[in-house]
Amino acid sequence: MTPQGNAADGARKELEQQLAETKDRREKALEEADRLREKAEKEFWSTVQATLAGAYHGAQKDATEVLGYTRDHILKKTKQYGK
């Protein structure tokens, strides 16, 4: 094999290693983002549920206006993430 071929093989292996490491870092960052998103959703909907529990008559309607979600959506999410 020519020396030029060996250099190309070494460069190819280095490129593959760098790309694999970059891909791994990306996957870990995306997993962390998903974990943080799930934590934020749970905290948000748990707080909404606690705020609406025992609130005044009509609070759910007011919540739809403030949050921008339908009553059904709020109910679904508070059941999903509620304590």
PDB file of N, CA, C and O in Angstrom:
ATOM      1  N   MET A   1       0.841  -1.170   0.000  1.00  0.00           N
ATOM      2  CA  MET A   1       0.000   0.000   0.000  1.00  0.00           C
ATOM      3  C   MET A   1       0.892   1.240   0.000  1.00  0.00           C
ATOM      4  O   MET A   1       1.947   1.263   0.604  1.00  0.00           O
ATOM      5  N   THR A   2       0.440   2.255  -0.630  1.00  0.00           N
ATOM      6  CA  THR A   2       1.229   3.479  -0.703  1.00  0.00           C
ATOM      7  C   THR A   2       1.077   4.264   0.593  1.00  0.00           C
ATOM      8  O   THR A   2       0.075   4.128   1.299  1.00  0.00           O
ATOM      9  N   PRO A   3       2.064   5.087   0.917  1.00  0.00           N
ATOM     10  CA  PRO A   3       1.962   5.902   2.125  1.00  0.00           C
ATOM     11  C   PRO A   3       0.736   6.807   2.106  1.00  0.00           C
ATOM     12  O   PRO A   3       0.146   7.092   3.130  1.00  0.00           O
ATOM     13  N   GLN A   4       0.355   7.255   0.916  1.00  0.00           N
ATOM     14  CA  GLN A   4      -0.813   8.111   0.807  1.00  0.00           C
ATOM     15  C   GLN A   4      -2.069   7.366   1.252  1.00  0.00           C
ATOM     16  O   GLN A   4      -2.943   7.932   1.906  1.00  0.00           O
ATOM     17  N   GLY A   5      -2.174   6.086   0.947  1.00  0.00           N
ATOM     18  CA  GLY A   5      -3.310   5.268   1.359  1.00  0.00           C
ATOM     19  C   GLY A   5      -3.372   5.126   2.870  1.00  0.00           C
ATOM     20  O   GLY A   5      -4.439   5.177   3.471  1.00  0.00           O
ATOM     21  N   ASN A   6      -2.244   4.964   3.523  1.00  0.00           N
ATOM     22  CA  ASN A   6      -2.205   4.857   4.981  1.00  0.00           C
ATOM     23  C   ASN A   6      -2.661   6.152   5.631  1.00  0.00           C
ATOM     24  O   ASN A   6      -3.359   6.143   6.645  1.00  0.00           O
ATOM     25  N   ALA A   7      -2.264   7.269   5.063  1.00  0.00           N
ATOM     26  CA  ALA A   7      -2.669   8.559   5.601  1.00  0.00           C
ATOM     27  C   ALA A   7      -4.175   8.728   5.477  1.00  0.00           C
ATOM     28  O   ALA A   7      -4.829   9.233   6.394  1.00  0.00           O
ATOM     29  N   ALA A   8      -4.723   8.301   4.361  1.00  0.00           N
ATOM     30  CA  ALA A   8      -6.167   8.401   4.158  1.00  0.00           C
ATOM     31  C   ALA A   8      -6.909   7.500   5.130  1.00  0.00           C
ATOM     32  O   ALA A   8      -7.955   7.884   5.661  1.00  0.00           O
ATOM     33  N   ASP A   9      -6.374   6.293   5.365  1.00  0.00           N
ATOM     34  CA  ASP A   9      -7.012   5.389   6.324  1.00  0.00           C
ATOM     35  C   ASP A   9      -6.998   5.983   7.731  1.00  0.00           C
ATOM     36  O   ASP A   9      -7.985   5.904   8.457  1.00  0.00           O
ATOM     37  N   GLY A  10      -5.882   6.574   8.113  1.00  0.00           N
ATOM     38  CA  GLY A  10      -5.786   7.210   9.430  1.00  0.00           C
ATOM     39  C   GLY A  10      -6.733   8.388   9.549  1.00  0.00           C
ATOM     40  O   GLY A  10      -7.398   8.564  10.575  1.00  0.00           O
ATOM     41  N   ALA A  11      -6.817   9.178   8.513  1.00  0.00           N
ATOM     42  CA  ALA A  11      -7.727  10.324   8.520  1.00  0.00           C
ATOM     43  C   ALA A  11      -9.171   9.854   8.571  1.00  0.00           C
ATOM     44  O   ALA A  11     -10.004  10.457   9.249  1.00  0.00           O
ATOM     45  N   ARG A  12      -9.473   8.789   7.866  1.00  0.00           N
ATOM     46  CA  ARG A  12     -10.836   8.241   7.866  1.00  0.00           C
ATOM     47  C   ARG A  12     -11.219   7.759   9.267  1.00  0.00           C
ATOM     48  O   ARG A  12     -12.315   8.042   9.758  1.00  0.00           O
ATOM     49  N   LYS A  13     -10.300   7.044   9.920  1.00  0.00           N
ATOM     50  CA  LYS A  13     -10.579   6.546  11.269  1.00  0.00           C
ATOM     51  C   LYS A  13     -10.753   7.702  12.256  1.00  0.00           C
ATOM     52  O   LYS A  13     -11.628   7.670  13.122  1.00  0.00           O
ATOM     53  N   GLU A  14      -9.921   8.734  12.110  1.00  0.00           N
ATOM     54  CA  GLU A  14     -10.039   9.895  12.989  1.00  0.00           C
ATOM     55  C   GLU A  14     -11.376  10.608  12.759  1.00  0.00           C
ATOM     56  O   GLU A  14     -12.047  11.001  13.718  1.00  0.00           O
ATOM     57  N   LEU A  15     -11.761  10.744  11.508  1.00  0.00           N
ATOM     58  CA  LEU A  15     -13.040  11.367  11.182  1.00  0.00           C
ATOM     59  C   LEU A  15     -14.197  10.569  11.771  1.00  0.00           C
ATOM     60  O   LEU A  15     -15.106  11.133  12.389  1.00  0.00           O
ATOM     61  N   GLU A  16     -14.156   9.260  11.607  1.00  0.00           N
ATOM     62  CA  GLU A  16     -15.212   8.406  12.154  1.00  0.00           C
ATOM     63  C   GLU A  16     -15.299   8.538  13.659  1.00  0.00           C
ATOM     64  O   GLU A  16     -16.393   8.623  14.223  1.00  0.00           O
ATOM     65  N   GLN A  17     -14.159   8.574  14.327  1.00  0.00           N
ATOM     66  CA  GLN A  17     -14.133   8.702  15.783  1.00  0.00           C
ATOM     67  C   GLN A  17     -14.706  10.053  16.217  1.00  0.00           C
ATOM     68  O   GLN A  17     -15.518  10.123  17.141  1.00  0.00           O
ATOM     69  N   GLN A  18     -14.289  11.128  15.546  1.00  0.00           N
ATOM     70  CA  GLN A  18     -14.787  12.458  15.897  1.00  0.00           C
ATOM     71  C   GLN A  18     -16.294  12.561  15.688  1.00  0.00           C
ATOM     72  O   GLN A  18     -17.006  13.114  16.529  1.00  0.00           O
ATOM     73  N   LEU A  19     -16.777  12.006  14.581  1.00  0.00           N
ATOM     74  CA  LEU A  19     -18.211  12.060  14.307  1.00  0.00           C
ATOM     75  C   LEU A  19     -19.002  11.214  15.303  1.00  0.00           C
ATOM     76  O   LEU A  19     -20.087  11.612  15.731  1.00  0.00           O
ATOM     77  N   ALA A  20     -18.474  10.065  15.673  1.00  0.00           N
ATOM     78  CA  ALA A  20     -19.151   9.210  16.654  1.00  0.00           C
ATOM     79  C   ALA A  20     -19.228   9.912  18.006  1.00  0.00           C
ATOM     80  O   ALA A  20     -20.263   9.877  18.675  1.00  0.00           O
ATOM     81  N   GLU A  21     -18.151  10.571  18.411  1.00  0.00           N
ATOM     82  CA  GLU A  21     -18.147  11.310  19.677  1.00  0.00           C
ATOM     83  C   GLU A  21     -19.134  12.469  19.632  1.00  0.00           C
ATOM     84  O   GLU A  21     -19.850  12.735  20.601  1.00  0.00           O
ATOM     85  N   THR A  22     -19.171  13.170  18.503  1.00  0.00           N
ATOM     86  CA  THR A  22     -20.106  14.280  18.335  1.00  0.00           C
ATOM     87  C   THR A  22     -21.539  13.787  18.411  1.00  0.00           C
ATOM     88  O   THR A  22     -22.391  14.408  19.047  1.00  0.00           O
ATOM     89  N   LYS A  23     -21.808  12.663  17.784  1.00  0.00           N
ATOM     90  CA  LYS A  23     -23.149  12.076  17.808  1.00  0.00           C
ATOM     91  C   LYS A  23     -23.531  11.690  19.236  1.00  0.00           C
ATOM     92  O   LYS A  23     -24.659  11.927  19.667  1.00  0.00           O
ATOM     93  N   ASP A  24     -22.606  11.099  19.972  1.00  0.00           N
ATOM     94  CA  ASP A  24     -22.871  10.714  21.364  1.00  0.00           C
ATOM     95  C   ASP A  24     -23.178  11.937  22.233  1.00  0.00           C
ATOM     96  O   ASP A  24     -24.097  11.910  23.046  1.00  0.00           O
ATOM     97  N   ARG A  25     -22.404  13.013  22.056  1.00  0.00           N
ATOM     98  CA  ARG A  25     -22.650  14.238  22.830  1.00  0.00           C
ATOM     99  C   ARG A  25     -24.028  14.797  22.504  1.00  0.00           C
ATOM    100  O   ARG A  25     -24.751  15.249  23.396  1.00  0.00           O
ATOM    101  N   ARG A  26     -24.395  14.761  21.244  1.00  0.00           N
ATOM    102  CA  ARG A  26     -25.716  15.255  20.831  1.00  0.00           C
ATOM    103  C   ARG A  26     -26.822  14.427  21.474  1.00  0.00           C
ATOM    104  O   ARG A  26     -27.803  14.967  21.993  1.00  0.00           O
ATOM    105  N   GLU A  27     -26.684  13.111  21.443  1.00  0.00           N
ATOM    106  CA  GLU A  27     -27.691  12.231  22.038  1.00  0.00           C
ATOM    107  C   GLU A  27     -27.839  12.495  23.531  1.00  0.00           C
ATOM    108  O   GLU A  27     -28.957  12.559  24.047  1.00  0.00           O
ATOM    109  N   LYS A  28     -26.732  12.673  24.215  1.00  0.00           N
ATOM    110  CA  LYS A  28     -26.789  12.951  25.650  1.00  0.00           C
ATOM    111  C   LYS A  28     -27.458  14.295  25.920  1.00  0.00           C
ATOM    112  O   LYS A  28     -28.252  14.428  26.846  1.00  0.00           O
ATOM    113  N   ALA A  29     -27.147  15.293  25.099  1.00  0.00           N
ATOM    114  CA  ALA A  29     -27.756  16.620  25.270  1.00  0.00           C
ATOM    115  C   ALA A  29     -29.263  16.554  25.007  1.00  0.00           C
ATOM    116  O   ALA A  29     -30.048  17.179  25.730  1.00  0.00           O
ATOM    117  N   LEU A  30     -29.675  15.803  24.007  1.00  0.00           N
ATOM    118  CA  LEU A  30     -31.105  15.672  23.708  1.00  0.00           C
ATOM    119  C   LEU A  30     -31.837  14.918  24.812  1.00  0.00           C
ATOM    120  O   LEU A  30     -32.966  15.266  25.160  1.00  0.00           O
ATOM    121  N   GLU A  31     -31.204  13.898  25.368  1.00  0.00           N
ATOM    122  CA  GLU A  31     -31.807  13.167  26.489  1.00  0.00           C
ATOM    123  C   GLU A  31     -31.974  14.094  27.690  1.00  0.00           C
ATOM    124  O   GLU A  31     -33.000  14.059  28.371  1.00  0.00           O
ATOM    125  N   GLU A  32     -30.980  14.928  27.947  1.00  0.00           N
ATOM    126  CA  GLU A  32     -31.057  15.879  29.060  1.00  0.00           C
ATOM    127  C   GLU A  32     -32.171  16.897  28.804  1.00  0.00           C
ATOM    128  O   GLU A  32     -32.928  17.242  29.718  1.00  0.00           O
ATOM    129  N   ALA A  33     -32.281  17.360  27.565  1.00  0.00           N
ATOM    130  CA  ALA A  33     -33.345  18.318  27.223  1.00  0.00           C
ATOM    131  C   ALA A  33     -34.713  17.677  27.420  1.00  0.00           C
ATOM    132  O   ALA A  33     -35.636  18.327  27.943  1.00  0.00           O
ATOM    133  N   ASP A  34     -34.864  16.429  27.025  1.00  0.00           N
ATOM    134  CA  ASP A  34     -36.134  15.724  27.222  1.00  0.00           C
ATOM    135  C   ASP A  34     -36.453  15.576  28.698  1.00  0.00           C
ATOM    136  O   ASP A  34     -37.597  15.748  29.128  1.00  0.00           O
ATOM    137  N   ARG A  35     -35.433  15.263  29.490  1.00  0.00           N
ATOM    138  CA  ARG A  35     -35.622  15.116  30.933  1.00  0.00           C
ATOM    139  C   ARG A  35     -36.055  16.441  31.549  1.00  0.00           C
ATOM    140  O   ARG A  35     -36.988  16.498  32.357  1.00  0.00           O
ATOM    141  N   LEU A  36     -35.408  17.519  31.144  1.00  0.00           N
ATOM    142  CA  LEU A  36     -35.765  18.842  31.668  1.00  0.00           C
ATOM    143  C   LEU A  36     -37.157  19.262  31.225  1.00  0.00           C
ATOM    144  O   LEU A  36     -37.910  19.856  31.997  1.00  0.00           O
ATOM    145  N   ARG A  37     -37.520  18.961  29.983  1.00  0.00           N
ATOM    146  CA  ARG A  37     -38.856  19.294  29.484  1.00  0.00           C
ATOM    147  C   ARG A  37     -39.917  18.539  30.285  1.00  0.00           C
ATOM    148  O   ARG A  37     -40.929  19.107  30.686  1.00  0.00           O
ATOM    149  N   GLU A  38     -39.686  17.277  30.536  1.00  0.00           N
ATOM    150  CA  GLU A  38     -40.637  16.467  31.293  1.00  0.00           C
ATOM    151  C   GLU A  38     -40.773  16.998  32.722  1.00  0.00           C
ATOM    152  O   GLU A  38     -41.872  17.083  33.261  1.00  0.00           O
ATOM    153  N   LYS A  39     -39.649  17.388  33.324  1.00  0.00           N
ATOM    154  CA  LYS A  39     -39.674  17.945  34.672  1.00  0.00           C
ATOM    155  C   LYS A  39     -40.469  19.250  34.699  1.00  0.00           C
ATOM    156  O   LYS A  39     -41.277  19.477  35.609  1.00  0.00           O
ATOM    157  N   ALA A  40     -40.255  20.104  33.691  1.00  0.00           N
ATOM    158  CA  ALA A  40     -40.971  21.378  33.618  1.00  0.00           C
ATOM    159  C   ALA A  40     -42.468  21.157  33.423  1.00  0.00           C
ATOM    160  O   ALA A  40     -43.291  21.847  34.037  1.00  0.00           O
ATOM    161  N   GLU A  41     -42.832  20.204  32.577  1.00  0.00           N
ATOM    162  CA  GLU A  41     -44.249  19.897  32.350  1.00  0.00           C
ATOM    163  C   GLU A  41     -44.910  19.420  33.634  1.00  0.00           C
ATOM    164  O   GLU A  41     -46.002  19.855  33.982  1.00  0.00           O
ATOM    165  N   LYS A  42     -44.245  18.520  34.341  1.00  0.00           N
ATOM    166  CA  LYS A  42     -44.807  17.991  35.585  1.00  0.00           C
ATOM    167  C   LYS A  42     -44.994  19.109  36.607  1.00  0.00           C
ATOM    168  O   LYS A  42     -46.053  19.210  37.237  1.00  0.00           O
ATOM    169  N   GLU A  43     -43.989  19.945  36.741  1.00  0.00           N
ATOM    170  CA  GLU A  43     -44.071  21.052  37.699  1.00  0.00           C
ATOM    171  C   GLU A  43     -45.193  22.016  37.312  1.00  0.00           C
ATOM    172  O   GLU A  43     -45.978  22.445  38.166  1.00  0.00           O
ATOM    173  N   PHE A  44     -45.284  22.363  36.038  1.00  0.00           N
ATOM    174  CA  PHE A  44     -46.295  23.302  35.572  1.00  0.00           C
ATOM    175  C   PHE A  44     -47.698  22.775  35.815  1.00  0.00           C
ATOM    176  O   PHE A  44     -48.529  23.448  36.425  1.00  0.00           O
ATOM    177  N   TRP A  45     -47.969  21.545  35.354  1.00  0.00           N
ATOM    178  CA  TRP A  45     -49.329  21.016  35.461  1.00  0.00           C
ATOM    179  C   TRP A  45     -49.698  20.670  36.899  1.00  0.00           C
ATOM    180  O   TRP A  45     -50.857  20.763  37.287  1.00  0.00           O
ATOM    181  N   SER A  46     -48.736  20.285  37.701  1.00  0.00           N
ATOM    182  CA  SER A  46     -49.010  20.055  39.121  1.00  0.00           C
ATOM    183  C   SER A  46     -49.398  21.361  39.807  1.00  0.00           C
ATOM    184  O   SER A  46     -50.317  21.388  40.635  1.00  0.00           O
ATOM    185  N   THR A  47     -48.719  22.439  39.455  1.00  0.00           N
ATOM    186  CA  THR A  47     -49.035  23.738  40.017  1.00  0.00           C
ATOM    187  C   THR A  47     -50.406  24.216  39.556  1.00  0.00           C
ATOM    188  O   THR A  47     -51.183  24.763  40.356  1.00  0.00           O
ATOM    189  N   VAL A  48     -50.709  24.000  38.274  1.00  0.00           N
ATOM    190  CA  VAL A  48     -52.032  24.366  37.758  1.00  0.00           C
ATOM    191  C   VAL A  48     -53.105  23.599  38.522  1.00  0.00           C
ATOM    192  O   VAL A  48     -54.107  24.173  38.957  1.00  0.00           O
ATOM    193  N   GLN A  49     -52.888  22.308  38.712  1.00  0.00           N
ATOM    194  CA  GLN A  49     -53.863  21.482  39.425  1.00  0.00           C
ATOM    195  C   GLN A  49     -54.048  21.981  40.860  1.00  0.00           C
ATOM    196  O   GLN A  49     -55.171  22.130  41.333  1.00  0.00           O
ATOM    197  N   ALA A  50     -52.954  22.250  41.543  1.00  0.00           N
ATOM    198  CA  ALA A  50     -53.042  22.722  42.923  1.00  0.00           C
ATOM    199  C   ALA A  50     -53.732  24.092  42.997  1.00  0.00           C
ATOM    200  O   ALA A  50     -54.494  24.356  43.926  1.00  0.00           O
ATOM    201  N   THR A  51     -53.472  24.936  42.025  1.00  0.00           N
ATOM    202  CA  THR A  51     -54.078  26.264  42.007  1.00  0.00           C
ATOM    203  C   THR A  51     -55.576  26.185  41.778  1.00  0.00           C
ATOM    204  O   THR A  51     -56.354  26.916  42.398  1.00  0.00           O
ATOM    205  N   LEU A  52     -55.997  25.285  40.897  1.00  0.00           N
ATOM    206  CA  LEU A  52     -57.421  25.167  40.578  1.00  0.00           C
ATOM    207  C   LEU A  52     -58.208  24.373  41.622  1.00  0.00           C
ATOM    208  O   LEU A  52     -59.415  24.527  41.725  1.00  0.00           O
ATOM    209  N   ALA A  53     -57.514  23.538  42.384  1.00  0.00           N
ATOM    210  CA  ALA A  53     -58.199  22.735  43.396  1.00  0.00           C
ATOM    211  C   ALA A  53     -58.797  23.651  44.458  1.00  0.00           C
ATOM    212  O   ALA A  53     -58.103  24.420  45.109  1.00  0.00           O
ATOM    213  N   GLY A  54     -60.080  23.590  44.579  1.00  0.00           N
ATOM    214  CA  GLY A  54     -60.762  24.390  45.580  1.00  0.00           C
ATOM    215  C   GLY A  54     -60.846  25.870  45.258  1.00  0.00           C
ATOM    216  O   GLY A  54     -61.153  26.671  46.129  1.00  0.00           O
ATOM    217  N   ALA A  55     -60.554  26.237  44.014  1.00  0.00           N
ATOM    218  CA  ALA A  55     -60.622  27.644  43.634  1.00  0.00           C
ATOM    219  C   ALA A  55     -62.073  28.082  43.485  1.00  0.00           C
ATOM    220  O   ALA A  55     -62.994  27.264  43.538  1.00  0.00           O
ATOM    221  N   TYR A  56     -62.285  29.338  43.274  1.00  0.00           N
ATOM    222  CA  TYR A  56     -63.618  29.916  43.151  1.00  0.00           C
ATOM    223  C   TYR A  56     -64.359  29.351  41.940  1.00  0.00           C
ATOM    224  O   TYR A  56     -63.753  28.812  41.012  1.00  0.00           O
ATOM    225  N   HIS A  57     -65.680  29.513  41.985  1.00  0.00           N
ATOM    226  CA  HIS A  57     -66.520  29.059  40.880  1.00  0.00           C
ATOM    227  C   HIS A  57     -66.167  29.875  39.630  1.00  0.00           C
ATOM    228  O   HIS A  57     -66.165  31.096  39.664  1.00  0.00           O
ATOM    229  N   GLY A  58     -65.835  29.199  38.563  1.00  0.00           N
ATOM    230  CA  GLY A  58     -65.462  29.866  37.323  1.00  0.00           C
ATOM    231  C   GLY A  58     -63.964  29.957  37.108  1.00  0.00           C
ATOM    232  O   GLY A  58     -63.510  30.502  36.098  1.00  0.00           O
ATOM    233  N   ALA A  59     -63.196  29.420  38.034  1.00  0.00           N
ATOM    234  CA  ALA A  59     -61.740  29.497  37.914  1.00  0.00           C
ATOM    235  C   ALA A  59     -61.231  28.727  36.698  1.00  0.00           C
ATOM    236  O   ALA A  59     -60.277  29.157  36.043  1.00  0.00           O
ATOM    237  N   GLN A  60     -61.886  27.617  36.395  1.00  0.00           N
ATOM    238  CA  GLN A  60     -61.445  26.839  35.231  1.00  0.00           C
ATOM    239  C   GLN A  60     -61.608  27.625  33.943  1.00  0.00           C
ATOM    240  O   GLN A  60     -60.745  27.588  33.072  1.00  0.00           O
ATOM    241  N   LYS A  61     -62.700  28.351  33.831  1.00  0.00           N
ATOM    242  CA  LYS A  61     -62.918  29.176  32.638  1.00  0.00           C
ATOM    243  C   LYS A  61     -61.853  30.261  32.560  1.00  0.00           C
ATOM    244  O   LYS A  61     -61.291  30.525  31.494  1.00  0.00           O
ATOM    245  N   ASP A  62     -61.581  30.894  33.677  1.00  0.00           N
ATOM    246  CA  ASP A  62     -60.545  31.928  33.705  1.00  0.00           C
ATOM    247  C   ASP A  62     -59.173  31.336  33.356  1.00  0.00           C
ATOM    248  O   ASP A  62     -58.374  31.967  32.667  1.00  0.00           O
ATOM    249  N   ALA A  63     -58.931  30.121  33.821  1.00  0.00           N
ATOM    250  CA  ALA A  63     -57.654  29.462  33.538  1.00  0.00           C
ATOM    251  C   ALA A  63     -57.485  29.219  32.043  1.00  0.00           C
ATOM    252  O   ALA A  63     -56.374  29.350  31.512  1.00  0.00           O
ATOM    253  N   THR A  64     -58.581  28.886  31.349  1.00  0.00           N
ATOM    254  CA  THR A  64     -58.483  28.660  29.901  1.00  0.00           C
ATOM    255  C   THR A  64     -58.055  29.932  29.183  1.00  0.00           C
ATOM    256  O   THR A  64     -57.278  29.871  28.225  1.00  0.00           O
ATOM    257  N   GLU A  65     -58.531  31.056  29.655  1.00  0.00           N
ATOM    258  CA  GLU A  65     -58.171  32.329  29.034  1.00  0.00           C
ATOM    259  C   GLU A  65     -56.714  32.698  29.311  1.00  0.00           C
ATOM    260  O   GLU A  65     -56.001  33.149  28.428  1.00  0.00           O
ATOM    261  N   VAL A  66     -56.288  32.478  30.535  1.00  0.00           N
ATOM    262  CA  VAL A  66     -54.919  32.842  30.915  1.00  0.00           C
ATOM    263  C   VAL A  66     -53.903  31.904  30.267  1.00  0.00           C
ATOM    264  O   VAL A  66     -52.882  32.350  29.725  1.00  0.00           O
ATOM    265  N   LEU A  67     -54.178  30.599  30.320  1.00  0.00           N
ATOM    266  CA  LEU A  67     -53.219  29.609  29.830  1.00  0.00           C
ATOM    267  C   LEU A  67     -53.285  29.401  28.321  1.00  0.00           C
ATOM    268  O   LEU A  67     -52.313  28.946  27.715  1.00  0.00           O
ATOM    269  N   GLY A  68     -54.447  29.671  27.743  1.00  0.00           N
ATOM    270  CA  GLY A  68     -54.578  29.460  26.309  1.00  0.00           C
ATOM    271  C   GLY A  68     -54.822  28.015  25.921  1.00  0.00           C
ATOM    272  O   GLY A  68     -54.550  27.617  24.790  1.00  0.00           O
ATOM    273  N   TYR A  69     -55.331  27.231  26.866  1.00  0.00           N
ATOM    274  CA  TYR A  69     -55.680  25.828  26.617  1.00  0.00           C
ATOM    275  C   TYR A  69     -57.167  25.644  26.878  1.00  0.00           C
ATOM    276  O   TYR A  69     -57.763  26.380  27.660  1.00  0.00           O
ATOM    277  N   THR A  70     -57.727  24.605  26.259  1.00  0.00           N
ATOM    278  CA  THR A  70     -59.133  24.300  26.523  1.00  0.00           C
ATOM    279  C   THR A  70     -59.256  23.643  27.890  1.00  0.00           C
ATOM    280  O   THR A  70     -58.281  23.127  28.446  1.00  0.00           O
ATOM    281  N   ARG A  71     -60.490  23.626  28.412  1.00  0.00           N
ATOM    282  CA  ARG A  71     -60.733  22.961  29.703  1.00  0.00           C
ATOM    283  C   ARG A  71     -60.382  21.485  29.618  1.00  0.00           C
ATOM    284  O   ARG A  71     -59.828  20.911  30.564  1.00  0.00           O
ATOM    285  N   ASP A  72     -60.715  20.859  28.482  1.00  0.00           N
ATOM    286  CA  ASP A  72     -60.403  19.440  28.313  1.00  0.00           C
ATOM    287  C   ASP A  72     -58.898  19.187  28.350  1.00  0.00           C
ATOM    288  O   ASP A  72     -58.434  18.219  28.958  1.00  0.00           O
ATOM    289  N   HIS A  73     -58.150  20.059  27.702  1.00  0.00           N
ATOM    290  CA  HIS A  73     -56.698  19.897  27.689  1.00  0.00           C
ATOM    291  C   HIS A  73     -56.126  20.065  29.094  1.00  0.00           C
ATOM    292  O   HIS A  73     -55.268  19.286  29.524  1.00  0.00           O
ATOM    293  N   ILE A  74     -56.612  21.068  29.801  1.00  0.00           N
ATOM    294  CA  ILE A  74     -56.148  21.298  31.173  1.00  0.00           C
ATOM    295  C   ILE A  74     -56.473  20.092  32.047  1.00  0.00           C
ATOM    296  O   ILE A  74     -55.627  19.616  32.807  1.00  0.00           O
ATOM    297  N   LEU A  75     -57.680  19.571  31.913  1.00  0.00           N
ATOM    298  CA  LEU A  75     -58.067  18.401  32.695  1.00  0.00           C
ATOM    299  C   LEU A  75     -57.183  17.203  32.370  1.00  0.00           C
ATOM    300  O   LEU A  75     -56.689  16.511  33.262  1.00  0.00           O
ATOM    301  N   LYS A  76     -56.950  16.979  31.085  1.00  0.00           N
ATOM    302  CA  LYS A  76     -56.122  15.846  30.656  1.00  0.00           C
ATOM    303  C   LYS A  76     -54.707  15.957  31.220  1.00  0.00           C
ATOM    304  O   LYS A  76     -54.159  14.987  31.752  1.00  0.00           O
ATOM    305  N   LYS A  77     -54.108  17.134  31.097  1.00  0.00           N
ATOM    306  CA  LYS A  77     -52.727  17.310  31.554  1.00  0.00           C
ATOM    307  C   LYS A  77     -52.612  17.282  33.076  1.00  0.00           C
ATOM    308  O   LYS A  77     -51.637  16.758  33.614  1.00  0.00           O
ATOM    309  N   THR A  78     -53.601  17.840  33.788  1.00  0.00           N
ATOM    310  CA  THR A  78     -53.517  17.793  35.243  1.00  0.00           C
ATOM    311  C   THR A  78     -53.687  16.377  35.745  1.00  0.00           C
ATOM    312  O   THR A  78     -53.098  16.004  36.761  1.00  0.00           O
ATOM    313  N   LYS A  79     -54.465  15.574  35.046  1.00  0.00           N
ATOM    314  CA  LYS A  79     -54.580  14.162  35.431  1.00  0.00           C
ATOM    315  C   LYS A  79     -53.293  13.419  35.112  1.00  0.00           C
ATOM    316  O   LYS A  79     -52.848  12.559  35.867  1.00  0.00           O
ATOM    317  N   GLN A  80     -52.677  13.746  33.981  1.00  0.00           N
ATOM    318  CA  GLN A  80     -51.446  13.083  33.565  1.00  0.00           C
ATOM    319  C   GLN A  80     -50.286  13.404  34.495  1.00  0.00           C
ATOM    320  O   GLN A  80     -49.523  12.521  34.872  1.00  0.00           O
ATOM    321  N   TYR A  81     -50.153  14.669  34.853  1.00  0.00           N
ATOM    322  CA  TYR A  81     -48.991  15.108  35.632  1.00  0.00           C
ATOM    323  C   TYR A  81     -49.301  15.406  37.080  1.00  0.00           C
ATOM    324  O   TYR A  81     -48.385  15.680  37.864  1.00  0.00           O
ATOM    325  N   GLY A  82     -50.571  15.371  37.449  1.00  0.00           N
ATOM    326  CA  GLY A  82     -50.952  15.716  38.814  1.00  0.00           C
ATOM    327  C   GLY A  82     -50.369  14.748  39.833  1.00  0.00           C
ATOM    328  O   GLY A  82     -49.938  13.648  39.528  1.00  0.00           O
ATOM    329  N   LYS A  83     -50.375  15.196  41.053  1.00  0.00           N
ATOM    330  CA  LYS A  83     -49.791  14.379  42.138  1.00  0.00           C
ATOM    331  C   LYS A  83     -50.734  13.315  42.618  1.00  0.00           C
ATOM    332  O   LYS A  83     -51.885  13.364  42.589  1.00  0.00           O
TER     333      LYS A  83
END
